[in-house]
mmCIF file of C-alpha atoms in Angstrom:
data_model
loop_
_atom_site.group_PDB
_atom_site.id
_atom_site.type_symbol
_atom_site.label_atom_id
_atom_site.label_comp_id
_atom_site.label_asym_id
_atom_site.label_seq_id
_atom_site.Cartn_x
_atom_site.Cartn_y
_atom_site.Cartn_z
ATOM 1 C CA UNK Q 1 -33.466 -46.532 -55.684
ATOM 2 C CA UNK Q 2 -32.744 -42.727 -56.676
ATOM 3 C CA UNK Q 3 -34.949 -41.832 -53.566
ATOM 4 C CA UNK Q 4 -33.251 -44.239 -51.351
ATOM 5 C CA UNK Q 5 -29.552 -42.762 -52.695
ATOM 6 C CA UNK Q 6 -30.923 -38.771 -52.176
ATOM 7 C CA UNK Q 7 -32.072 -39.681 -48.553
ATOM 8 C CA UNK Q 8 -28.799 -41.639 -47.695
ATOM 9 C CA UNK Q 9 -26.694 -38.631 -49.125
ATOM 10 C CA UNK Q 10 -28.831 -35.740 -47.017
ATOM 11 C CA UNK Q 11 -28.571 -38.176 -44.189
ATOM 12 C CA UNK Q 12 -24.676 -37.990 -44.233
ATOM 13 C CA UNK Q 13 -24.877 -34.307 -44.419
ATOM 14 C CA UNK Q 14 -27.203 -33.924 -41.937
ATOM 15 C CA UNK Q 15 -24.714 -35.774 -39.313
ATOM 16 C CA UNK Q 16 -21.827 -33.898 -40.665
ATOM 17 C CA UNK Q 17 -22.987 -30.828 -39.881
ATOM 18 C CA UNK Q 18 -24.418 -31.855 -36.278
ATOM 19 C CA UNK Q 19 -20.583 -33.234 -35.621
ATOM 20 C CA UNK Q 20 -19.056 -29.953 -36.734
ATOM 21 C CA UNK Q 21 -21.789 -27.880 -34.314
ATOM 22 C CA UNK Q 22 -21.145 -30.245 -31.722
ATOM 23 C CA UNK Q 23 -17.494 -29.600 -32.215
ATOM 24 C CA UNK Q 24 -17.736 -25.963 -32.719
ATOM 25 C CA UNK Q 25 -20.170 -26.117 -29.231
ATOM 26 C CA UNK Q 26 -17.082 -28.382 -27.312
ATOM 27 C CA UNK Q 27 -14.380 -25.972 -28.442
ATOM 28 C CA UNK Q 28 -16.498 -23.032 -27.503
ATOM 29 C CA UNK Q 29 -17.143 -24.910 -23.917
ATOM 30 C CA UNK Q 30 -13.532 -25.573 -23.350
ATOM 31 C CA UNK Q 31 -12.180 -21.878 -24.184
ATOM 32 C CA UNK Q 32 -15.009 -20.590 -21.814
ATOM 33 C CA UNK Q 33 -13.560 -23.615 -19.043
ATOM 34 C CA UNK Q 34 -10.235 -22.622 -19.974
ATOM 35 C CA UNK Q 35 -10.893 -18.563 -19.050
ATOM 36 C CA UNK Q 36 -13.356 -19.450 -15.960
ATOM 37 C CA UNK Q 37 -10.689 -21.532 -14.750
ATOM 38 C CA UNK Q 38 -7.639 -18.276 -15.361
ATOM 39 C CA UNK Q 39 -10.012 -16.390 -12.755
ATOM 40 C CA UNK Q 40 -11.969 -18.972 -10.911
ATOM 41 C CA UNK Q 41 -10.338 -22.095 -10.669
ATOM 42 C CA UNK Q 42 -10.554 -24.463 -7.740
ATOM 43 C CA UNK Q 43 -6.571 -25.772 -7.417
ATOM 44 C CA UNK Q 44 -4.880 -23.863 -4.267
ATOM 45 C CA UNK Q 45 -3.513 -20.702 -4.713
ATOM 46 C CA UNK Q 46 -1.009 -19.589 -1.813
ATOM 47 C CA UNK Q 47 0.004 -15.839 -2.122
ATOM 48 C CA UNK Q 48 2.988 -14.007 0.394
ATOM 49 C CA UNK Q 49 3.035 -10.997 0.739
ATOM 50 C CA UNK Q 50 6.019 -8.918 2.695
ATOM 51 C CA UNK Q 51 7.176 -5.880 3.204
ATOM 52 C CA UNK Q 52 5.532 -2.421 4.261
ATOM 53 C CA UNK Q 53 3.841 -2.333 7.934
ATOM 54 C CA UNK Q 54 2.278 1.083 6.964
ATOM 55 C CA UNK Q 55 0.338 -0.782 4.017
ATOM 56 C CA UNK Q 56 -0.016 -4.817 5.817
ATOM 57 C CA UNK Q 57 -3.393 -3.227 7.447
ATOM 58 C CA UNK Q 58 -5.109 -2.734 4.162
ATOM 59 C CA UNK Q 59 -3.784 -5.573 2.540
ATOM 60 C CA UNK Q 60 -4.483 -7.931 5.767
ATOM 61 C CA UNK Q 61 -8.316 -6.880 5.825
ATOM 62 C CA UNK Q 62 -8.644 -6.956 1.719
ATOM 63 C CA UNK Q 63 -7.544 -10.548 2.042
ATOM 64 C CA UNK Q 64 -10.071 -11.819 4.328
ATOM 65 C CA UNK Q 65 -13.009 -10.264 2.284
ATOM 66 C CA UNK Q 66 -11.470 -11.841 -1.003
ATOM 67 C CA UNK Q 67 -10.613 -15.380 0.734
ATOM 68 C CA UNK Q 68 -14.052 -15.456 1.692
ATOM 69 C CA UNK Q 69 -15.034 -15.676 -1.705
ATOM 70 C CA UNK Q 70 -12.229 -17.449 -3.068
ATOM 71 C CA UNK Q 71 -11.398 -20.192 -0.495
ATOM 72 C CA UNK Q 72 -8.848 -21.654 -2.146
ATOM 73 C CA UNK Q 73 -6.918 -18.857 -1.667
ATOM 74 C CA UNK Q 74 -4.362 -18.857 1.006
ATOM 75 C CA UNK Q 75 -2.837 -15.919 1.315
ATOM 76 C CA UNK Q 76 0.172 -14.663 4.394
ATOM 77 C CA UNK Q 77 0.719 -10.935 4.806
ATOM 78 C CA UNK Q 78 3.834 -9.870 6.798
ATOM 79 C CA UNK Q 79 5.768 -6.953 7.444
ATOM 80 C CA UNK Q 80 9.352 -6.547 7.480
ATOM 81 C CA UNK Q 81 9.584 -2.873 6.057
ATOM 82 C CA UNK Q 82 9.393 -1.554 2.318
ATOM 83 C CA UNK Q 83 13.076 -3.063 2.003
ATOM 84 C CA UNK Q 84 12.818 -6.091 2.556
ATOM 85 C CA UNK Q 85 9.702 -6.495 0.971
ATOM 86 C CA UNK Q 86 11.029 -5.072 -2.322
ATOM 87 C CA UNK Q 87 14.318 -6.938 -1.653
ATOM 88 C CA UNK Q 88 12.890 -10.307 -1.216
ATOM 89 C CA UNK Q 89 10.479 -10.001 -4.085
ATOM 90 C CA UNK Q 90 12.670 -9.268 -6.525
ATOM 91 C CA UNK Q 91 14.883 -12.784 -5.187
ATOM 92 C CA UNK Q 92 11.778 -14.140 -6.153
ATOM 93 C CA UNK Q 93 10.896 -15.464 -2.160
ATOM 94 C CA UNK Q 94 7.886 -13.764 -2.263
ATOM 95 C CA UNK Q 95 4.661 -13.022 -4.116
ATOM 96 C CA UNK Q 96 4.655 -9.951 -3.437
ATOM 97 C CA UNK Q 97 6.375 -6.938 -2.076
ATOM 98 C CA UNK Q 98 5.046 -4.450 -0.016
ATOM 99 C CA UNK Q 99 6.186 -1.105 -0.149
ATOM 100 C CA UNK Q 100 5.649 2.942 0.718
ATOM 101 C CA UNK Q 101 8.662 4.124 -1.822
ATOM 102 C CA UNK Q 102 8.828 3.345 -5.660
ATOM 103 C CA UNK Q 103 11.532 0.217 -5.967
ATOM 104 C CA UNK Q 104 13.697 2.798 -7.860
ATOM 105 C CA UNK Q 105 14.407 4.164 -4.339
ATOM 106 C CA UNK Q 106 15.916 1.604 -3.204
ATOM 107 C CA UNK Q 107 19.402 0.666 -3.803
ATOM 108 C CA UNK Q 108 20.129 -2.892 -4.438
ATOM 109 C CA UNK Q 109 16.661 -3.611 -5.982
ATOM 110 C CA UNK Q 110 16.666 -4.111 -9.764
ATOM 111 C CA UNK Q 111 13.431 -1.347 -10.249
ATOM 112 C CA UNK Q 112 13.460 -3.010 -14.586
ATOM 113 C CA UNK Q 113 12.075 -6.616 -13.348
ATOM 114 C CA UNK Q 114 9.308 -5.517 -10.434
ATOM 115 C CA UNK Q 115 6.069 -4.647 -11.931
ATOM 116 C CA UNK Q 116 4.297 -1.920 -9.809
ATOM 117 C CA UNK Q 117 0.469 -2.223 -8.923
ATOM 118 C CA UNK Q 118 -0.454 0.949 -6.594
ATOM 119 C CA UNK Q 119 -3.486 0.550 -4.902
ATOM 120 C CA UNK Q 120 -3.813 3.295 -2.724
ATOM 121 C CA UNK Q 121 -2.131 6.147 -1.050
ATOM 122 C CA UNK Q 122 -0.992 6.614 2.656
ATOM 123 C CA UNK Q 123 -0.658 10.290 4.580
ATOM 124 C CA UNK Q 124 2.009 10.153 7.109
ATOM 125 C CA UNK Q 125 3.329 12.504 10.119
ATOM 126 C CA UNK Q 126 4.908 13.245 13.148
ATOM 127 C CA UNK Q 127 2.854 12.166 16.115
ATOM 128 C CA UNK Q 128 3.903 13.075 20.190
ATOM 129 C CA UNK Q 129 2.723 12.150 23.242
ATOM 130 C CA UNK Q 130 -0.346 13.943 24.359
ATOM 131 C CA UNK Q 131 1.561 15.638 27.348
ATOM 132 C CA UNK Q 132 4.000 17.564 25.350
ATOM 133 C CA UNK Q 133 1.776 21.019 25.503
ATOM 134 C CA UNK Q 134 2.672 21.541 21.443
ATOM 135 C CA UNK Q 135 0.207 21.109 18.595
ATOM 136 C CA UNK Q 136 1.563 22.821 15.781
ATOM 137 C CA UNK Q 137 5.069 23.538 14.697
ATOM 138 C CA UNK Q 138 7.206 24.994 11.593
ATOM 139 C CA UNK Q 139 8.841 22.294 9.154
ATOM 140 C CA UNK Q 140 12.010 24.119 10.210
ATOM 141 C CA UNK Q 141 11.349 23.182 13.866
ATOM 142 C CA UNK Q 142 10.479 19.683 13.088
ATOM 143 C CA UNK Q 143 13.628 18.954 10.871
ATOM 144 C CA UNK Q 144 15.485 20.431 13.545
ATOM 145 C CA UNK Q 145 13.785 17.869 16.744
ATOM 146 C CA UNK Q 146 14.579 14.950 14.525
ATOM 147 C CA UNK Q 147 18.110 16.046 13.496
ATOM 148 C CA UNK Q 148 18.772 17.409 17.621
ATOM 149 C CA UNK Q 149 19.098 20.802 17.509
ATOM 150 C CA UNK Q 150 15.824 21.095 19.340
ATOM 151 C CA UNK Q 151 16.072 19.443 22.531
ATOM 152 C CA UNK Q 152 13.277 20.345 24.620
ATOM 153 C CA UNK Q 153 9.637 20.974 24.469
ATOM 154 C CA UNK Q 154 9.985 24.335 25.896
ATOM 155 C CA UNK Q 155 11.812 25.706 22.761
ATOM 156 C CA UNK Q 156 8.536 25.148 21.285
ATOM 157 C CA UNK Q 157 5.866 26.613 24.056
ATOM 158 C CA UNK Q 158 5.682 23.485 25.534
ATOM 159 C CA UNK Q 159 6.574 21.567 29.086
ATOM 160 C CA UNK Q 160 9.775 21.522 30.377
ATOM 161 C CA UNK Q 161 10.747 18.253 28.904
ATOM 162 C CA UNK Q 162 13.536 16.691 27.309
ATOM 163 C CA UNK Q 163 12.150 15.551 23.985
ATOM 164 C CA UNK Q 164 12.719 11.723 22.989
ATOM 165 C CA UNK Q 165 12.791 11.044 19.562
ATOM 166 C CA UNK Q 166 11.889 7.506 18.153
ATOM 167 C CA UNK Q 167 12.796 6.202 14.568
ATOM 168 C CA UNK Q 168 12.298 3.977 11.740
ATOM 169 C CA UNK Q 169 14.723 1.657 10.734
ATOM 170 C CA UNK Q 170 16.466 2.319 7.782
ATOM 171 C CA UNK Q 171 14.688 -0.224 5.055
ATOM 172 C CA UNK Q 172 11.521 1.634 6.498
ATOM 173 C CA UNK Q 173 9.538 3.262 3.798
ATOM 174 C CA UNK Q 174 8.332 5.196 6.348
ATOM 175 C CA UNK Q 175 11.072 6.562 7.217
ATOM 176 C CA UNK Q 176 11.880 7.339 4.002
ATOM 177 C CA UNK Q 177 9.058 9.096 2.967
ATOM 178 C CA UNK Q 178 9.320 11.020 6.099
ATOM 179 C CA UNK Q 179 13.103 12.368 6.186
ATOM 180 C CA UNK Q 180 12.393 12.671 2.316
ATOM 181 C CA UNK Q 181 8.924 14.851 2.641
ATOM 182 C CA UNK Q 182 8.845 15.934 6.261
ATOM 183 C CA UNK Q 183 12.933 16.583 6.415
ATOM 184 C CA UNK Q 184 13.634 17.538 3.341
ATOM 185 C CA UNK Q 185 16.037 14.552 3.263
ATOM 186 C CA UNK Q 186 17.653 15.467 6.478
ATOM 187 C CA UNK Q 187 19.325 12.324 8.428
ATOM 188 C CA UNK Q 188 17.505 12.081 11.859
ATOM 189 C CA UNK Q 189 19.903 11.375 14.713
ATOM 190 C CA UNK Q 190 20.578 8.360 16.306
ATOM 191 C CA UNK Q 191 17.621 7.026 18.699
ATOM 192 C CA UNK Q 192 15.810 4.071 19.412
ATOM 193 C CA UNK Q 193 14.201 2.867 16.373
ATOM 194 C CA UNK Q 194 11.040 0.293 15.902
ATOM 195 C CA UNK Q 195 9.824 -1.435 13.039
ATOM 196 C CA UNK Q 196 6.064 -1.803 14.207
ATOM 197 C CA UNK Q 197 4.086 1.209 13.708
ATOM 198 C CA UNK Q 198 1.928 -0.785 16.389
ATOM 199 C CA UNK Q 199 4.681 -0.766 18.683
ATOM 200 C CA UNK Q 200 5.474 2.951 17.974
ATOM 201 C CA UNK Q 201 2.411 4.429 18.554
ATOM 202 C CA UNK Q 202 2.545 2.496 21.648
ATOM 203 C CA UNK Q 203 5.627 3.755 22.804
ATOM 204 C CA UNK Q 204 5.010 7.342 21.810
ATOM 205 C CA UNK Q 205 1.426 6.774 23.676
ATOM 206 C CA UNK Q 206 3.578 6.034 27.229
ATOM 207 C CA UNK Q 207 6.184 7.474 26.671
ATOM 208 C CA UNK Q 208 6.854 11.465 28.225
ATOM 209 C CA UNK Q 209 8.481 13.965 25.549
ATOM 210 C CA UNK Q 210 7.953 10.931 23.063
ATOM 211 C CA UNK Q 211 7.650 12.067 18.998
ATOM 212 C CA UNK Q 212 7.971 9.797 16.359
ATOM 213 C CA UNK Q 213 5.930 9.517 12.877
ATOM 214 C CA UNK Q 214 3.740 6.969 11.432
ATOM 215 C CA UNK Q 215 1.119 6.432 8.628
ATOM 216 C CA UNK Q 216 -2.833 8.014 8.735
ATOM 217 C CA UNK Q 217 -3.885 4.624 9.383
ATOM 218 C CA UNK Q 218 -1.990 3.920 12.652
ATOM 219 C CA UNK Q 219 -2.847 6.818 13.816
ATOM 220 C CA UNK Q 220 -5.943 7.251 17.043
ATOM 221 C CA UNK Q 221 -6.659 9.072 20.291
ATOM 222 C CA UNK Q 222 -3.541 7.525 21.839
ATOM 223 C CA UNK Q 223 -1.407 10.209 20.677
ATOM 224 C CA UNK Q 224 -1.449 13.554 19.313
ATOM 225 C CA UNK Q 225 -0.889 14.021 15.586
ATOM 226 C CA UNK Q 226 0.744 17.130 15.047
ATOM 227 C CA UNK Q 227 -0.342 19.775 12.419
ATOM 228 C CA UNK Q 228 2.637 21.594 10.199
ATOM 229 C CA UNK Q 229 3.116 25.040 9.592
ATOM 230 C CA UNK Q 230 -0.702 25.187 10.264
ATOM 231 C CA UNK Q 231 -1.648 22.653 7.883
ATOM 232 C CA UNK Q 232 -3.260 19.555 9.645
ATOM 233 C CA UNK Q 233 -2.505 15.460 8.422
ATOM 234 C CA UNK Q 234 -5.994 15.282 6.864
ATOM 235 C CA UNK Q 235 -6.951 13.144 3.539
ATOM 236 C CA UNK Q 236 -8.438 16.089 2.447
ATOM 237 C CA UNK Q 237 -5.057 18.128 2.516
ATOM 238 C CA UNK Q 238 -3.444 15.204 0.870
ATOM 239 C CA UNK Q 239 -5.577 15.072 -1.966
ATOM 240 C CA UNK Q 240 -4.381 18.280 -3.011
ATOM 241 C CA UNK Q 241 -1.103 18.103 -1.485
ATOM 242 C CA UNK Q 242 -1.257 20.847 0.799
ATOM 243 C CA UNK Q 243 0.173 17.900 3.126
ATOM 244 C CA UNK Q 244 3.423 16.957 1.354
ATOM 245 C CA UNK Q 245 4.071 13.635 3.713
ATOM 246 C CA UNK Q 246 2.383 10.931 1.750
ATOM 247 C CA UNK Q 247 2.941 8.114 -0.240
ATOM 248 C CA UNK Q 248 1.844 5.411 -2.887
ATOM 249 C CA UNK Q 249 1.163 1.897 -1.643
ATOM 250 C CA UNK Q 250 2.893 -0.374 -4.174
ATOM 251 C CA UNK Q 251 2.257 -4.064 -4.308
ATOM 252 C CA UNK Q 252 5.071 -5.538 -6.376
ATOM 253 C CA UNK Q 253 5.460 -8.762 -8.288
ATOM 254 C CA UNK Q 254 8.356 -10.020 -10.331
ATOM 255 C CA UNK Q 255 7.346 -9.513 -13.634
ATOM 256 C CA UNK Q 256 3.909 -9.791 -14.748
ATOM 257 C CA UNK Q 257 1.653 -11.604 -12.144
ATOM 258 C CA UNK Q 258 -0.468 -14.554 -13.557
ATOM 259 C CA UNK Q 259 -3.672 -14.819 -13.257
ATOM 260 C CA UNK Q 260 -4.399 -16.091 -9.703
ATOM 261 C CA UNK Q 261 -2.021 -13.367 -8.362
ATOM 262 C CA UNK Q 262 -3.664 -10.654 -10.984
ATOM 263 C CA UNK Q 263 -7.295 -11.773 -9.475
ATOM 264 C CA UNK Q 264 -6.154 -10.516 -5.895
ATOM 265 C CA UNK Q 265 -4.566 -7.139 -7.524
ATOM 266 C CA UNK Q 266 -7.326 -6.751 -9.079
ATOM 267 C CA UNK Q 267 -10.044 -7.312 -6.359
ATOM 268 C CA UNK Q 268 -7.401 -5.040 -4.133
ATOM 269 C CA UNK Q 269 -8.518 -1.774 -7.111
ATOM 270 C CA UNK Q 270 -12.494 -2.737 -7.027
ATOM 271 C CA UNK Q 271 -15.211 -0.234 -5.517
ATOM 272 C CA UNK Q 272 -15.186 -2.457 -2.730
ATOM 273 C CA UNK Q 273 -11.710 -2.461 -1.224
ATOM 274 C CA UNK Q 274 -11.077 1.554 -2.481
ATOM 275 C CA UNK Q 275 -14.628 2.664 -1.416
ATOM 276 C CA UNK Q 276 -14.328 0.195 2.020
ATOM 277 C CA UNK Q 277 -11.693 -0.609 3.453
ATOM 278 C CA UNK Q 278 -9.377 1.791 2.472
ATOM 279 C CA UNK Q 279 -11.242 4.454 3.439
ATOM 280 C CA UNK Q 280 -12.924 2.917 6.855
ATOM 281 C CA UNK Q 281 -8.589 1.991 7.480
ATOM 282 C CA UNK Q 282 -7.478 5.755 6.634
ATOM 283 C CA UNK Q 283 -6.494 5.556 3.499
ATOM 284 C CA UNK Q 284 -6.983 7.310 0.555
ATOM 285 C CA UNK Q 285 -8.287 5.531 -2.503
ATOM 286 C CA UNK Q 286 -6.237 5.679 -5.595
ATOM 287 C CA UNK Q 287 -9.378 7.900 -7.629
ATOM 288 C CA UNK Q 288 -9.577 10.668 -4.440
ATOM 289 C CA UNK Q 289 -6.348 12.126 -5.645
ATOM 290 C CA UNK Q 290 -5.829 15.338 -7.000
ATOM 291 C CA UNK Q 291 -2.411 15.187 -7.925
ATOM 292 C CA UNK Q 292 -0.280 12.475 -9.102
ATOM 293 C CA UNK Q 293 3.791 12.532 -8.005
ATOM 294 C CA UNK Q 294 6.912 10.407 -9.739
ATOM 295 C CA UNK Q 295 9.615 9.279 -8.442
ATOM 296 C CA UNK Q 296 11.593 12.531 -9.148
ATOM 297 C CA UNK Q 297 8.643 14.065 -6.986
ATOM 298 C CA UNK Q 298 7.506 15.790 -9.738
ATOM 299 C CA UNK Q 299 3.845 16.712 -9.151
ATOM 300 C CA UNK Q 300 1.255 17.025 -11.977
ATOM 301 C CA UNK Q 301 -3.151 17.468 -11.647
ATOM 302 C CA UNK Q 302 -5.205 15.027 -12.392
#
């Protein structure tokens, strides 16, 4: 009977202690579900993204190679301009915003709720038509064609042509970045302006006398990219900041993104996107630079 009553009693403990293992195993399971699921989960995850045309390249081809491997991922990119993509961000309409400037910049945007996620950099500079006989020019001359004191190519060694300017809108963040690096915050005159850097480059491209500006990335053998004050729009000179026209790409959110949005901000900082696409696109990856500048423009090495 005493046998019987030991065996019974170390039988009891012997399931007891399987339950609480099994337990211990099934919370273990679920908390390992529970964080697959934060960064893996199958339930559709739709992402917008608006704003900067400069940056919608990068982000447009980064979103392909993660929705391949993510397919439940849908995810729009559209421009707009830095403006509107900070502006309709911070309304909460969008994902996220797209921008060239820090949201600070921009009036109207409350900078204190956007979280900023910069995942690369973008050189940017004047570009003419391939006719105009002029590769290099002062910063003086420059701010002075875009502000029209400077009419005609021949002022500069070039043809006899009257030079056409063609502008930004004014929620570009090109355009800012430009009249605030390249014009040292001089106002360029009234012209026709374009949103598309597509359609710029275009225009410039057909266009006799043509200058205009756009990002490294938009830039080919359609036009002529001109060099300032003997420094030439390289990534090399932007590094370092011998070429003072460049800027951060920012991908905003309002507020801190959860963790299907964080798993595409992420993916957008991996070897993969920095040491692909954003170089093969002409950008520079976030780790090439040799400098870092605030929003004061206050420039410090790395």
């Amino acid at each position: 009977m005493k046998k019987r009553l030991v065996a019974a009693m170390m039988l009891s403990v012997g399931l007891l202690i399987a339950g609480c293992g099994n337990q211990g195993a099934a919370t273990s399971d679920s908390s390992n579900k529970s964080k697959d699921s934060s960064t893996n989960s199958n339930q559709p995850v739709k992402i917008v993204a608006v704003g900067s045309t400069a940056l919608q390249p990068l982000v447009d081809a980064a979103k392909d190679q993660f929705i391949s491997e993510n397919p439940n991922y849908t995810i729009s990119v559209q421009g707009g301009g830095s403006g509107t993509g900070l502006s309709q961000v911070s309304d909460g309409a969008v994902t996220i915003g797209n921008s060239d400037v820090f949201a600070e910049e921009k009036s109207g945007v409350d900078a204190s709720k956007l979280v900023d996620h910069r995942v690369a950099v973008v050189g940017m500079g004047p570009v003419v038509n391939k006719e105009v006989g002029v590769k290099n020019i002062s910063k003086q001359e420059l701010i002075d064609i875009f502000t029209g004191k400077i009419k005609n190519w021949k002022e500069l060694g070039g043809k006899d042509q009257e030079i056409a300017v063609i502008n930004r809108p004014s929620g570009s963040g090109t355009r800012a970045t430009f009249e605030k690096w390249g014009l040292d915050g001089a106002t360029a005159v009234q012209s026709q302006e374009q949103d598309s850097s597509g359609t710029v480059r275009q225009i410039v491209a057909q266009t006799p006398g043509a200058i205009s500006y756009l990002a490294f990335s938009y830039m080919d053998d359609s036009t002529l990219a001109l060099s300032i004050d003997d420094v030439k729009p390289t990534e090399e000179n932007v590094a370092d900041n011998s070429w003072k026209i460049w800027s951060y790409e920012h991908m905003y959110t309002k507020g801190q993104p959860d963790d299907d949005v964080k798993a595409f901000l992420d993916f957008m900082l991996t070897d993969d996107v920095q040491e692909g696409v954003v170089k093969e696109l002409g950008y520079l990856p976030i780790t090439s630079m040799k400098v870092e500048r605030d929003v004061s423009g206050s420039i410090t090495k790395k």
